Tab-separated table of C-alpha atoms in Angstrom:
chain	number	residue	atom	x	y	z
J	1	MET	CA	17.402	85.385	147.395
J	2	LYS	CA	20.811	84.076	146.200
J	3	ASN	CA	23.886	86.273	145.909
J	4	ILE	CA	26.092	85.882	142.910
J	5	LEU	CA	29.689	87.068	142.485
J	6	LEU	CA	30.629	87.077	138.772
J	7	ILE	CA	34.367	87.322	138.131
J	8	GLY	CA	34.891	88.320	134.527
J	9	CYS	CA	32.211	89.829	132.276
J	10	GLY	CA	33.109	89.131	128.657
J	11	HIS	CA	30.692	87.657	126.098
J	12	MET	CA	29.776	84.598	128.141
J	13	GLY	CA	29.861	86.235	131.555
J	14	GLY	CA	27.812	89.108	130.213
J	15	SER	CA	25.152	86.826	128.670
J	16	LEU	CA	24.785	84.876	131.893
J	17	MET	CA	24.583	88.112	133.875
J	18	SER	CA	21.763	89.373	131.655
J	19	GLY	CA	19.703	86.256	132.249
J	20	TRP	CA	20.215	86.270	135.984
J	21	SER	CA	19.427	89.991	136.279
J	22	ASN	CA	15.915	89.402	134.908
J	23	SER	CA	15.131	87.067	137.821
J	24	LYS	CA	13.944	88.272	141.226
J	25	ASN	CA	15.804	85.384	142.867
J	26	TYR	CA	19.313	86.747	142.436
J	27	THR	CA	21.487	89.723	143.299
J	28	ILE	CA	24.674	90.172	141.289
J	29	SER	CA	28.116	91.596	142.009
J	30	VAL	CA	30.609	91.776	139.150
J	31	ILE	CA	34.393	92.081	139.238
J	32	ASP	CA	35.975	93.151	135.965
J	33	LYS	CA	38.914	95.522	136.257
J	34	LYS	CA	39.283	96.175	132.545
J	35	LYS	CA	35.601	96.751	131.735
J	36	TYR	CA	34.534	98.308	135.037
J	37	SER	CA	33.748	101.818	133.654
J	38	ILE	CA	31.971	100.545	130.532
J	39	LEU	CA	29.891	98.011	132.389
J	40	LYS	CA	28.848	100.567	135.034
J	41	LYS	CA	27.682	102.993	132.291
J	42	ARG	CA	25.846	100.325	130.255
J	43	ASN	CA	24.042	98.683	133.187
J	44	ARG	CA	21.643	100.695	135.292
J	45	ASN	CA	20.071	97.683	136.933
J	46	LYS	CA	20.082	98.266	140.684
J	47	LYS	CA	20.500	94.540	141.309
J	48	ILE	CA	23.920	94.587	139.693
J	49	LYS	CA	26.932	96.087	141.457
J	50	PHE	CA	30.306	96.524	139.738
J	51	PHE	CA	33.746	96.398	141.340
J	52	LYS	CA	37.333	96.693	140.169
J	53	SER	CA	38.710	94.316	142.769
J	54	ILE	CA	37.699	91.802	145.404
J	55	ASP	CA	39.166	94.198	147.921
J	56	ASP	CA	36.397	96.694	147.151
J	57	ILE	CA	33.746	94.237	148.373
J	58	ASN	CA	32.971	94.288	152.100
J	59	ASN	CA	30.553	91.374	152.341
J	60	GLN	CA	32.769	88.731	150.700
J	61	ASN	CA	31.320	85.923	152.843
J	62	ASN	CA	27.718	86.522	151.707
J	63	PHE	CA	28.012	85.011	148.254
J	64	ASP	CA	26.153	81.789	147.475
J	65	TYR	CA	27.769	81.385	144.031
J	66	ILE	CA	31.184	82.564	142.867
J	67	ILE	CA	31.183	82.390	139.085
J	68	PHE	CA	34.518	82.362	137.214
J	69	ALA	CA	34.111	83.610	133.665
J	70	THR	CA	37.554	84.942	132.704
J	71	ARG	CA	39.781	83.835	129.863
J	72	PRO	CA	41.755	80.662	130.649
J	73	LEU	CA	45.106	82.488	130.615
J	74	GLU	CA	43.817	85.055	133.181
J	75	LEU	CA	42.884	82.497	135.854
J	76	THR	CA	46.342	82.388	137.508
J	77	ASN	CA	46.245	86.135	138.199
J	78	VAL	CA	42.639	85.816	139.415
J	79	PHE	CA	43.643	83.262	141.980
J	80	LYS	CA	46.409	85.591	143.168
J	81	GLU	CA	43.952	88.409	143.620
J	82	LEU	CA	41.598	86.147	145.548
J	83	LYS	CA	44.310	84.782	147.841
J	84	ASN	CA	43.043	86.643	150.907
J	85	ALA	CA	39.357	86.650	150.005
J	86	ASN	CA	37.002	85.841	152.874
J	87	PHE	CA	34.554	83.545	151.095
J	88	ASN	CA	32.001	81.489	152.955
J	89	LYS	CA	32.780	77.786	153.205
J	90	LYS	CA	29.209	77.049	152.042
J	91	SER	CA	29.750	79.075	148.834
J	92	ILE	CA	29.719	77.196	145.528
J	93	ALA	CA	32.496	77.990	143.037
J	94	ILE	CA	31.304	77.623	139.444
J	95	SER	CA	33.663	77.791	136.476
J	96	VAL	CA	32.537	78.527	132.934
J	97	ILE	CA	36.169	78.679	131.757
J	98	ALA	CA	37.083	76.350	128.920
J	99	GLY	CA	39.559	73.606	129.793
J	100	LYS	CA	40.091	74.400	133.472
J	101	LYS	CA	39.294	71.400	135.665
J	102	THR	CA	37.641	71.475	139.077
J	103	GLU	CA	40.869	70.325	140.800
J	104	ILE	CA	42.583	73.614	140.020
J	105	PHE	CA	39.821	75.485	141.816
J	106	LYS	CA	39.949	73.151	144.809
J	107	LYS	CA	43.705	73.700	144.974
J	108	ASN	CA	43.509	77.504	144.846
J	109	LEU	CA	40.254	78.133	146.770
J	110	LEU	CA	41.294	76.475	149.993
J	111	ASN	CA	38.165	77.227	152.014
J	112	ILE	CA	35.695	76.152	149.270
J	113	ASN	CA	34.931	72.467	148.675
J	114	LYS	CA	31.801	72.829	146.493
J	115	ILE	CA	32.917	73.172	142.923
J	116	VAL	CA	30.971	73.054	139.656
J	117	ARG	CA	32.161	73.175	136.085
J	118	VAL	CA	29.834	74.455	133.371
J	119	MET	CA	30.284	74.755	129.602
J	120	PRO	CA	27.687	77.177	128.210
J	121	ASN	CA	27.564	78.406	124.614
J	122	MET	CA	26.896	81.682	122.827
J	123	PRO	CA	23.121	81.300	122.268
J	124	ALA	CA	22.874	81.856	126.043
J	125	LEU	CA	22.932	85.544	124.939
J	126	ILE	CA	19.288	85.166	123.831
J	127	GLY	CA	18.274	82.585	126.431
J	128	GLU	CA	18.738	79.639	124.071
J	129	GLY	CA	22.079	78.219	125.168
J	130	VAL	CA	22.907	74.706	126.244
J	131	HIS	CA	24.822	74.325	129.500
J	132	CYS	CA	26.778	71.167	130.140
J	133	ILE	CA	27.346	70.730	133.903
J	134	TYR	CA	29.593	68.653	136.137
J	135	THR	CA	29.491	68.909	139.938
J	136	ASN	CA	31.994	67.490	142.358
J	137	LYS	CA	30.883	65.067	145.157
J	138	SER	CA	30.482	67.900	147.706
J	139	ILE	CA	27.368	69.178	145.907
J	140	ASN	CA	24.121	67.712	147.269
J	141	LYS	CA	20.832	67.133	145.421
J	142	LYS	CA	19.222	70.323	146.635
J	143	GLU	CA	22.184	72.329	145.411
J	144	ILE	CA	22.089	70.524	142.058
J	145	ASN	CA	18.448	71.572	141.639
J	146	GLU	CA	19.364	75.188	142.443
J	147	ILE	CA	22.264	75.137	139.966
J	148	ASP	CA	19.871	73.718	137.379
J	149	LYS	CA	17.455	76.647	137.986
J	150	LEU	CA	20.358	79.168	137.832
J	151	PHE	CA	21.488	78.086	134.366
J	152	SER	CA	18.071	77.233	132.969
J	153	LEU	CA	17.417	80.984	132.901
J	154	SER	CA	19.598	81.163	129.777
J	155	GLY	CA	18.895	77.809	128.093
J	156	LYS	CA	18.841	74.072	128.552
J	157	THR	CA	20.973	72.138	131.032
J	158	LEU	CA	22.638	68.740	130.757
J	159	PHE	CA	24.382	67.112	133.757
J	160	PHE	CA	27.303	64.728	133.386
J	161	ASN	CA	28.792	62.295	135.909
J	162	SER	CA	32.299	62.539	134.402
J	163	GLU	CA	34.235	65.734	134.045
J	164	THR	CA	35.841	64.487	130.793
J	165	PHE	CA	32.554	65.140	128.999
J	166	ILE	CA	32.900	68.883	129.783
J	167	ASP	CA	36.001	69.165	127.531
J	168	LYS	CA	34.123	67.100	124.889
J	169	ALA	CA	31.094	69.388	125.224
J	170	THR	CA	33.442	72.354	124.832
J	171	ALA	CA	34.360	70.959	121.405
J	172	VAL	CA	30.790	70.205	120.365
J	173	SER	CA	28.317	72.698	121.866
J	174	GLY	CA	30.730	75.250	123.239
J	175	SER	CA	32.624	75.760	119.969
J	176	GLY	CA	29.708	74.512	117.850
J	177	PRO	CA	28.110	77.936	117.202
J	178	GLY	CA	31.363	79.099	115.626
J	179	PHE	CA	31.430	76.062	113.348
J	180	ILE	CA	27.808	76.633	112.375
J	181	PHE	CA	28.431	80.335	111.667
J	182	GLN	CA	31.399	79.314	109.502
J	183	LEU	CA	29.216	76.805	107.615
J	184	ILE	CA	26.514	79.421	107.065
J	185	ASP	CA	29.080	81.870	105.790
J	186	ILE	CA	30.408	79.271	103.325
J	187	MET	CA	26.868	78.467	102.093
J	188	GLU	CA	26.020	82.131	101.706
J	189	LYS	CA	29.106	82.742	99.582
J	190	SER	CA	28.340	79.633	97.507
J	191	ALA	CA	24.855	80.958	96.880
J	192	ILE	CA	26.347	84.276	95.790
J	193	ASN	CA	28.568	82.351	93.364
J	194	LEU	CA	25.386	80.995	91.821
J	195	GLY	CA	24.286	84.571	91.112
J	196	PHE	CA	22.161	85.601	94.125
J	197	SER	CA	22.691	88.968	95.725
J	198	LYS	CA	24.354	89.066	99.160
J	199	ASN	CA	21.045	89.969	100.909
J	200	THR	CA	19.043	87.309	99.086
J	201	ALA	CA	21.732	84.645	99.800
J	202	LYS	CA	21.628	85.566	103.497
J	203	ILE	CA	17.813	85.212	103.677
J	204	LEU	CA	17.891	81.927	101.721
J	205	ILE	CA	20.536	80.290	103.904
J	206	ASN	CA	19.436	81.662	107.306
J	207	GLU	CA	15.803	80.792	106.784
J	208	THR	CA	16.711	77.361	105.433
J	209	PHE	CA	18.776	76.653	108.609
J	210	ARG	CA	16.041	78.015	110.879
J	211	GLY	CA	13.194	76.154	109.148
J	212	SER	CA	15.068	72.918	108.810
J	213	LEU	CA	16.012	72.864	112.506
J	214	ASN	CA	12.447	73.653	113.556
J	215	LEU	CA	11.182	70.888	111.277
J	216	LEU	CA	13.701	68.405	112.766
J	217	ASN	CA	12.640	69.330	116.295
J	218	SER	CA	8.940	68.944	115.450
J	219	ASN	CA	9.383	65.328	114.376
J	220	ASN	CA	10.481	62.398	116.409
J	221	ILE	CA	12.790	61.397	113.568
J	222	SER	CA	16.612	61.409	113.436
J	223	ALA	CA	18.543	63.756	111.181
J	224	GLU	CA	19.763	60.690	109.301
J	225	LYS	CA	16.228	59.678	108.481
J	226	MET	CA	15.341	63.205	107.464
J	227	VAL	CA	18.242	63.107	104.968
J	228	GLU	CA	16.723	59.950	103.421
J	229	THR	CA	13.325	61.675	103.272
J	230	VAL	CA	14.488	64.821	101.509
J	231	ALA	CA	17.142	63.243	99.211
J	232	THR	CA	14.837	61.531	96.726
J	233	ARG	CA	16.471	59.207	94.217
J	234	GLY	CA	17.741	61.007	91.171
J	235	GLY	CA	16.962	64.412	92.636
J	236	THR	CA	18.954	67.572	93.268
J	237	THR	CA	19.476	66.954	96.985
J	238	GLU	CA	20.841	63.474	96.323
J	239	ALA	CA	23.283	64.943	93.775
J	240	GLY	CA	24.544	67.426	96.352
J	241	ILE	CA	24.837	64.892	99.167
J	242	LYS	CA	26.769	62.498	96.874
J	243	LYS	CA	29.274	65.314	96.413
J	244	MET	CA	29.512	65.789	100.244
J	245	LYS	CA	30.244	62.067	100.641
J	246	ILE	CA	32.889	62.102	97.933
J	247	ASN	CA	34.607	64.962	99.717
J	248	LYS	CA	34.203	63.176	103.028
J	249	VAL	CA	32.495	66.019	104.879
J	250	ASP	CA	31.796	63.634	107.776
J	251	ASN	CA	35.556	63.064	108.204
J	252	ILE	CA	36.130	66.813	108.188
J	253	PHE	CA	33.731	67.334	111.072
J	254	ASN	CA	35.284	64.477	112.975
J	255	GLN	CA	38.646	66.302	112.617
J	256	VAL	CA	37.030	69.621	113.600
J	257	PHE	CA	35.642	68.268	116.859
J	258	LYS	CA	38.863	66.377	117.684
J	259	ALA	CA	40.903	69.558	117.107
J	260	ALA	CA	38.632	71.551	119.445
J	261	TYR	CA	38.673	68.736	122.064
J	262	THR	CA	42.478	68.572	121.964
J	263	ARG	CA	42.704	72.334	122.443
J	264	ALA	CA	40.250	72.203	125.408
J	265	LYS	CA	42.513	69.682	127.111
J	266	GLN	CA	45.584	71.790	126.367
J	267	GLN	CA	43.974	74.837	127.974
J	268	GLY	CA	43.364	72.762	131.080
J	269	GLU	CA	47.122	72.083	131.186
J	270	GLY	CA	47.907	75.754	130.847
J	271	LYS	CA	49.172	75.531	127.262
């Protein structure tokens, strides 16, 4: 059985914790000073222990994984609190914090060489996330397989050889759900403007998204080809897509991803 120390239990940390707690292969300890009381009341799982501080944990050298899931701006204070922590040299530090590179963990966790960076996304809450993963050279193949199993509990995993792709994944899959929710909201409001009720518009748009994605995944055909299939000449879909092209929707999304990517890099620089 692997022992996990989760530092920070917000939306992402909490979703990962839920997935791991359902497995018999992991025990979980959580440090979250601000949410300590709430978390302890909400979670009655005996496999999960909650602490206000690292100083409250006696067996600090027993953790296989130390998961950092705080906000980027909180990381400096976290490192200060962990300054005298007695972690095992064989422990693996895993960051799910946007923008923060592996080198900052190596610099501040002096007795830990094994460092992993992961960018999950919000659908991990229901076990359908996508986790983009980069491991430093100190991680061996066996450990990579174990990390794969750990994050596969809450969705799919993709491993990258270059850390730069984690910031890029932050912009695409990490921030992506927010962009999709924004798009759905826009489409729902546009449907309401056509005369549909709020409830009917929600059903129409949500089911259209769900069904279209399932259809796309059921065929070995690209989204581009599916557009050609559904947008018959002279039809209603073609009329709408022409308007999207006139308004350069593709350029808008290029700018959206670039803005998110730029922000991810800035967070890594502490800005």
